[in-house]
Short mmCIF file of C-alpha atoms in Angstrom, two decimals:
data_model
loop_
_atom_site.label_atom_id
_atom_site.label_comp_id
_atom_site.label_asym_id
_atom_site.label_seq_id
_atom_site.Cartn_x
_atom_site.Cartn_y
_atom_site.Cartn_z
CA MET A 28 47.29 -12.13 -26.16
CA GLU A 29 46.09 -11.73 -22.58
CA THR A 30 43.74 -8.79 -22.06
CA ASP A 31 43.89 -6.39 -19.11
CA THR A 32 40.73 -7.98 -17.68
CA ASN A 33 42.26 -11.47 -17.90
CA LYS A 34 45.41 -10.23 -16.17
CA GLN A 35 43.32 -8.65 -13.43
CA THR A 36 41.19 -11.75 -12.84
CA THR A 37 44.28 -13.99 -12.75
CA GLN A 38 45.98 -11.67 -10.26
CA LEU A 39 42.86 -11.45 -8.07
CA GLY A 40 42.31 -15.21 -8.15
CA SER A 41 45.88 -15.85 -7.01
CA TYR A 42 45.51 -13.31 -4.21
CA ILE A 43 42.27 -14.84 -2.88
CA SER A 44 43.84 -18.33 -2.97
CA LYS A 45 46.80 -17.08 -0.95
CA ILE A 46 44.81 -15.08 1.62
CA LEU A 47 42.50 -18.07 2.25
CA ARG A 48 45.45 -20.46 2.57
CA ASP A 49 47.25 -18.10 4.96
CA ASN A 50 44.19 -17.63 7.19
CA PHE A 51 42.49 -21.03 7.07
CA GLY A 52 45.49 -23.33 6.72
CA LYS A 53 44.30 -24.72 3.39
CA GLY A 54 43.75 -22.93 0.12
CA PRO A 55 41.10 -23.68 -2.50
CA GLU A 56 41.66 -25.79 -5.60
CA SER A 57 40.66 -22.87 -7.82
CA VAL A 58 39.26 -19.34 -7.76
CA HIS A 59 37.31 -18.14 -10.79
CA VAL A 60 36.89 -14.35 -11.01
CA SER A 61 34.13 -12.64 -13.01
CA LEU A 62 34.26 -8.89 -13.69
CA GLY A 63 31.51 -6.74 -15.17
CA LYS A 64 30.89 -3.00 -14.84
CA THR A 65 30.24 -2.43 -11.11
CA PHE A 66 30.34 -6.11 -10.11
CA ILE A 67 33.01 -8.65 -9.21
CA ILE A 68 32.29 -12.28 -8.30
CA PHE A 69 34.77 -14.82 -6.91
CA TYR A 70 33.76 -18.48 -7.22
CA ILE A 71 35.92 -20.63 -4.95
CA ARG A 72 36.11 -24.42 -5.38
CA ASN A 73 37.26 -27.29 -3.16
CA PHE A 74 37.79 -25.18 -0.06
CA LEU A 75 37.48 -27.07 3.25
CA SER A 76 40.22 -27.49 5.83
CA PRO A 77 40.86 -30.85 7.58
CA THR A 78 39.51 -29.42 10.87
CA GLU A 79 36.38 -28.15 9.14
CA LYS A 80 35.89 -31.54 7.52
CA VAL A 81 35.88 -33.17 10.96
CA LEU A 82 33.33 -30.62 12.23
CA MET A 83 31.12 -31.16 9.18
CA ASN A 84 31.20 -34.92 9.78
CA GLN A 85 30.01 -34.19 13.33
CA LYS A 86 27.10 -32.08 12.00
CA GLN A 87 28.73 -28.88 13.30
CA GLU A 88 28.00 -26.77 10.22
CA GLU A 89 27.02 -23.75 12.30
CA SER A 90 30.40 -23.80 14.10
CA VAL A 91 32.24 -23.82 10.77
CA GLN A 92 30.16 -20.92 9.48
CA GLN A 93 30.63 -18.88 12.67
CA THR A 94 34.41 -19.34 12.60
CA ARG A 95 34.64 -18.43 8.93
CA ASP A 96 32.42 -15.39 9.45
CA LEU A 97 34.73 -14.14 12.22
CA VAL A 98 37.80 -14.53 9.99
CA MET A 99 36.05 -12.80 7.09
CA GLN A 100 35.46 -9.67 9.16
CA THR A 101 39.23 -9.14 9.22
CA LEU A 102 39.78 -10.19 5.60
CA ILE A 103 37.08 -8.10 3.89
CA PRO A 104 38.90 -4.74 4.30
CA GLU A 105 42.09 -6.32 2.89
CA ILE A 106 40.23 -7.87 -0.04
CA LYS A 107 38.49 -4.56 -0.86
CA ALA A 108 41.82 -2.73 -0.76
CA TYR A 109 43.48 -5.24 -3.08
CA ILE A 110 40.58 -5.13 -5.56
CA LYS A 111 41.02 -1.35 -5.70
CA ILE A 112 44.76 -1.66 -6.33
CA VAL A 113 44.26 -4.13 -9.20
CA THR A 114 41.09 -2.80 -10.85
CA GLY A 115 40.43 0.67 -9.45
CA MET A 116 37.03 -0.52 -8.20
CA GLU A 117 35.97 1.14 -4.93
CA ILE A 118 34.00 -1.72 -3.37
CA ARG A 119 31.20 -0.28 -1.24
CA GLU A 120 29.26 -3.54 -0.68
CA PHE A 121 30.75 -6.99 -0.05
CA TYR A 122 28.81 -10.24 0.18
CA TYR A 123 29.93 -13.81 0.76
CA ASP A 124 28.46 -17.27 1.24
CA TRP A 125 29.72 -20.78 1.90
CA GLY A 126 28.59 -23.90 0.06
CA LEU A 127 30.03 -26.18 2.72
CA HIS A 128 28.59 -29.43 1.36
CA ASN A 129 30.02 -28.62 -2.09
CA LYS A 130 33.27 -27.29 -0.54
CA SER A 131 32.63 -24.07 -2.47
CA ALA A 132 32.27 -20.37 -1.69
CA MET A 133 31.26 -17.05 -3.23
CA PHE A 134 32.49 -13.51 -2.68
CA THR A 135 30.70 -10.65 -4.46
CA GLY A 136 31.71 -7.00 -4.52
CA ILE A 137 29.69 -4.03 -5.79
CA CYS A 138 31.42 -0.73 -6.50
CA SER A 139 30.23 2.79 -7.27
CA ASP A 140 29.42 3.77 -10.86
CA LEU A 141 32.38 6.16 -10.79
CA THR A 142 34.86 3.29 -10.34
CA SER A 143 33.27 0.71 -12.65
CA VAL A 144 35.46 -1.42 -14.93
CA ASP A 145 35.39 -1.60 -18.72
CA ALA A 146 33.95 -5.11 -18.84
CA PRO A 147 30.42 -5.70 -20.16
CA ILE A 148 27.49 -7.43 -18.49
CA LYS A 149 24.43 -8.91 -20.16
CA GLU A 150 21.23 -7.43 -18.81
CA GLU A 151 19.25 -9.68 -21.15
CA PHE A 152 19.91 -13.42 -21.07
CA THR A 153 18.09 -16.72 -21.56
CA GLY A 154 15.28 -17.16 -19.05
CA LYS A 155 15.68 -13.81 -17.28
CA PRO A 156 11.94 -12.94 -16.96
CA GLU A 157 11.11 -16.44 -15.69
CA LEU A 158 14.10 -16.40 -13.30
CA ILE A 159 12.95 -13.10 -11.78
CA THR A 160 9.42 -14.46 -11.35
CA GLU A 161 10.79 -17.58 -9.64
CA ILE A 162 12.97 -15.51 -7.28
CA ILE A 163 10.02 -13.26 -6.40
CA ASN A 164 7.95 -16.35 -5.56
CA LEU A 165 10.73 -17.80 -3.38
CA SER A 166 11.25 -14.46 -1.65
CA SER A 167 7.53 -14.22 -0.91
CA GLU A 168 7.67 -17.69 0.62
CA SER A 169 10.66 -16.98 2.89
CA GLU A 170 10.23 -13.28 3.71
CA LYS A 171 8.35 -10.94 1.36
CA LYS A 172 8.23 -9.86 -2.25
CA PRO A 173 11.26 -7.66 -3.04
CA GLU A 174 10.52 -3.99 -3.60
CA GLU A 175 13.09 -4.02 -6.43
CA ILE A 176 14.88 -6.79 -8.29
CA PHE A 177 17.72 -6.71 -10.82
CA ALA A 178 19.43 -9.57 -12.68
CA CYS A 179 22.39 -9.74 -15.04
CA GLN A 180 24.84 -12.25 -16.47
CA LEU A 181 28.52 -11.43 -15.99
CA ASN A 182 29.73 -14.23 -18.23
CA HIS A 183 28.83 -17.75 -19.37
CA ARG A 184 28.99 -19.12 -15.82
CA SER A 185 27.90 -16.34 -13.43
CA ILE A 186 24.41 -14.87 -13.01
CA LEU A 187 23.79 -12.21 -10.35
CA VAL A 188 20.38 -11.37 -8.86
CA ILE A 189 20.03 -8.35 -6.55
CA ARG A 190 16.97 -7.84 -4.34
CA ASN A 191 16.14 -4.63 -2.50
CA GLY A 192 13.54 -4.25 0.24
CA ILE A 193 13.11 -7.82 1.47
CA LEU A 194 13.22 -7.66 5.28
CA VAL A 195 9.98 -7.99 7.21
CA ARG A 196 9.30 -6.02 10.42
CA ILE A 197 10.18 -8.83 12.83
CA GLU A 198 13.57 -9.26 11.11
CA LYS A 199 14.28 -5.53 11.38
CA GLN A 200 13.45 -5.67 15.08
CA LEU A 201 15.79 -8.65 15.62
CA ILE A 202 18.57 -6.70 13.88
CA ARG A 203 17.95 -3.69 16.16
CA GLN A 204 18.20 -6.03 19.17
CA GLY A 205 21.62 -7.30 18.09
CA MET A 206 20.48 -10.65 16.68
CA ARG A 207 22.24 -10.32 13.32
CA GLU A 208 24.24 -13.55 13.43
CA PRO A 209 21.40 -15.90 14.48
CA LEU A 210 19.13 -14.21 11.93
CA LYS A 211 21.68 -14.61 9.14
CA PHE A 212 22.22 -18.29 9.96
CA ALA A 213 18.45 -18.89 10.01
CA LYS A 214 17.97 -17.06 6.70
CA ARG A 215 20.87 -18.94 5.11
CA THR A 216 19.33 -22.25 6.14
CA LEU A 217 15.82 -21.32 5.02
CA GLU A 218 16.57 -19.53 1.74
CA LYS A 219 19.31 -21.88 0.59
CA GLY A 220 16.99 -24.80 1.26
CA LEU A 221 14.36 -23.20 -0.97
CA LEU A 222 16.91 -22.31 -3.65
CA HIS A 223 18.64 -25.70 -3.72
CA ASN A 224 15.39 -27.67 -3.65
CA ASN A 225 13.93 -25.68 -6.53
CA ASN A 226 13.88 -27.83 -9.65
CA HIS A 227 12.89 -25.06 -12.08
CA PHE A 228 16.15 -23.10 -12.39
CA GLU A 229 17.93 -25.43 -14.83
CA GLY A 230 14.91 -25.50 -17.13
CA ILE A 231 14.54 -21.72 -16.94
CA LEU A 232 18.22 -21.03 -17.65
CA ASN A 233 18.60 -23.96 -20.07
CA THR A 234 21.84 -25.05 -18.43
CA LYS A 235 23.07 -27.04 -15.45
CA VAL A 236 23.25 -25.05 -12.21
CA ILE A 237 26.36 -26.07 -10.26
CA ASP A 238 26.05 -23.80 -7.22
CA ILE A 239 23.69 -21.19 -5.75
CA PHE A 240 24.80 -18.66 -3.14
CA VAL A 241 22.93 -15.99 -1.17
CA ASP A 242 23.89 -13.23 1.27
CA TRP A 243 22.34 -10.10 2.78
CA ASP A 244 23.30 -6.59 3.81
CA PHE A 245 20.87 -5.95 6.66
CA ASP A 246 21.74 -2.25 6.89
CA LEU A 247 20.84 -1.71 3.23
CA ASP A 248 17.91 -4.19 3.30
CA LYS A 249 19.51 -5.80 0.28
CA SER A 250 20.47 -9.29 -0.87
CA VAL A 251 22.49 -10.91 -3.64
CA ILE A 252 21.94 -14.34 -5.14
CA VAL A 253 24.64 -15.83 -7.38
CA PHE A 254 24.02 -18.72 -9.76
CA ILE A 255 27.07 -20.63 -11.00
CA THR A 256 26.18 -22.51 -14.17
CA ASN A 257 27.93 -25.13 -16.28
CA PRO A 258 30.28 -23.18 -18.57
CA THR A 259 30.50 -25.98 -21.15
CA LYS A 260 26.79 -26.34 -21.86
#
């Protein structure tokens, strides 16, 4: 028998597939939705339009990201509203990232404690202390050691890491001067390079890591990292 959570994730996955198809001209192959307490993660697979494929072949990754970012600014309010209708979650923070070379994407929403869902998360999981240490080291290399860090596992394929207090003074000044987009692109390139080139994560988590995503909320000085792992191992 299908549970309420399963019904909700199926409904949300179908909605995200449709809204992406309607706005980008091509929908994804699949959307996997993970729900847990105050968190919701969408993992989107095989999502790249024919036009974007041409741009990627011409090394125009930044153009693809900029176009998608513009579209997302109009979609995020709609997505938040639909999540509230289906789950009751009042999404106050929304993060997203594109894995263009894998044709994948991640959306992550965080709601208030008052509107959390009745779905558990695991705050203790295999390799958590070592994972946090590794993330702190990578953060120190790319920006600075986070003032706070939290990690949890939503299910057998989704691990969420939240960092607070990571921006250095020069980044804060660039944000004040209206340089958000160039800064975000630079941080995506730098941090994702460090994350994807790190060969310790699979050993730490004792499973294959399929995708890693990262995004920031500059106003909150906060970042999320999402690890998508092999659900069969």
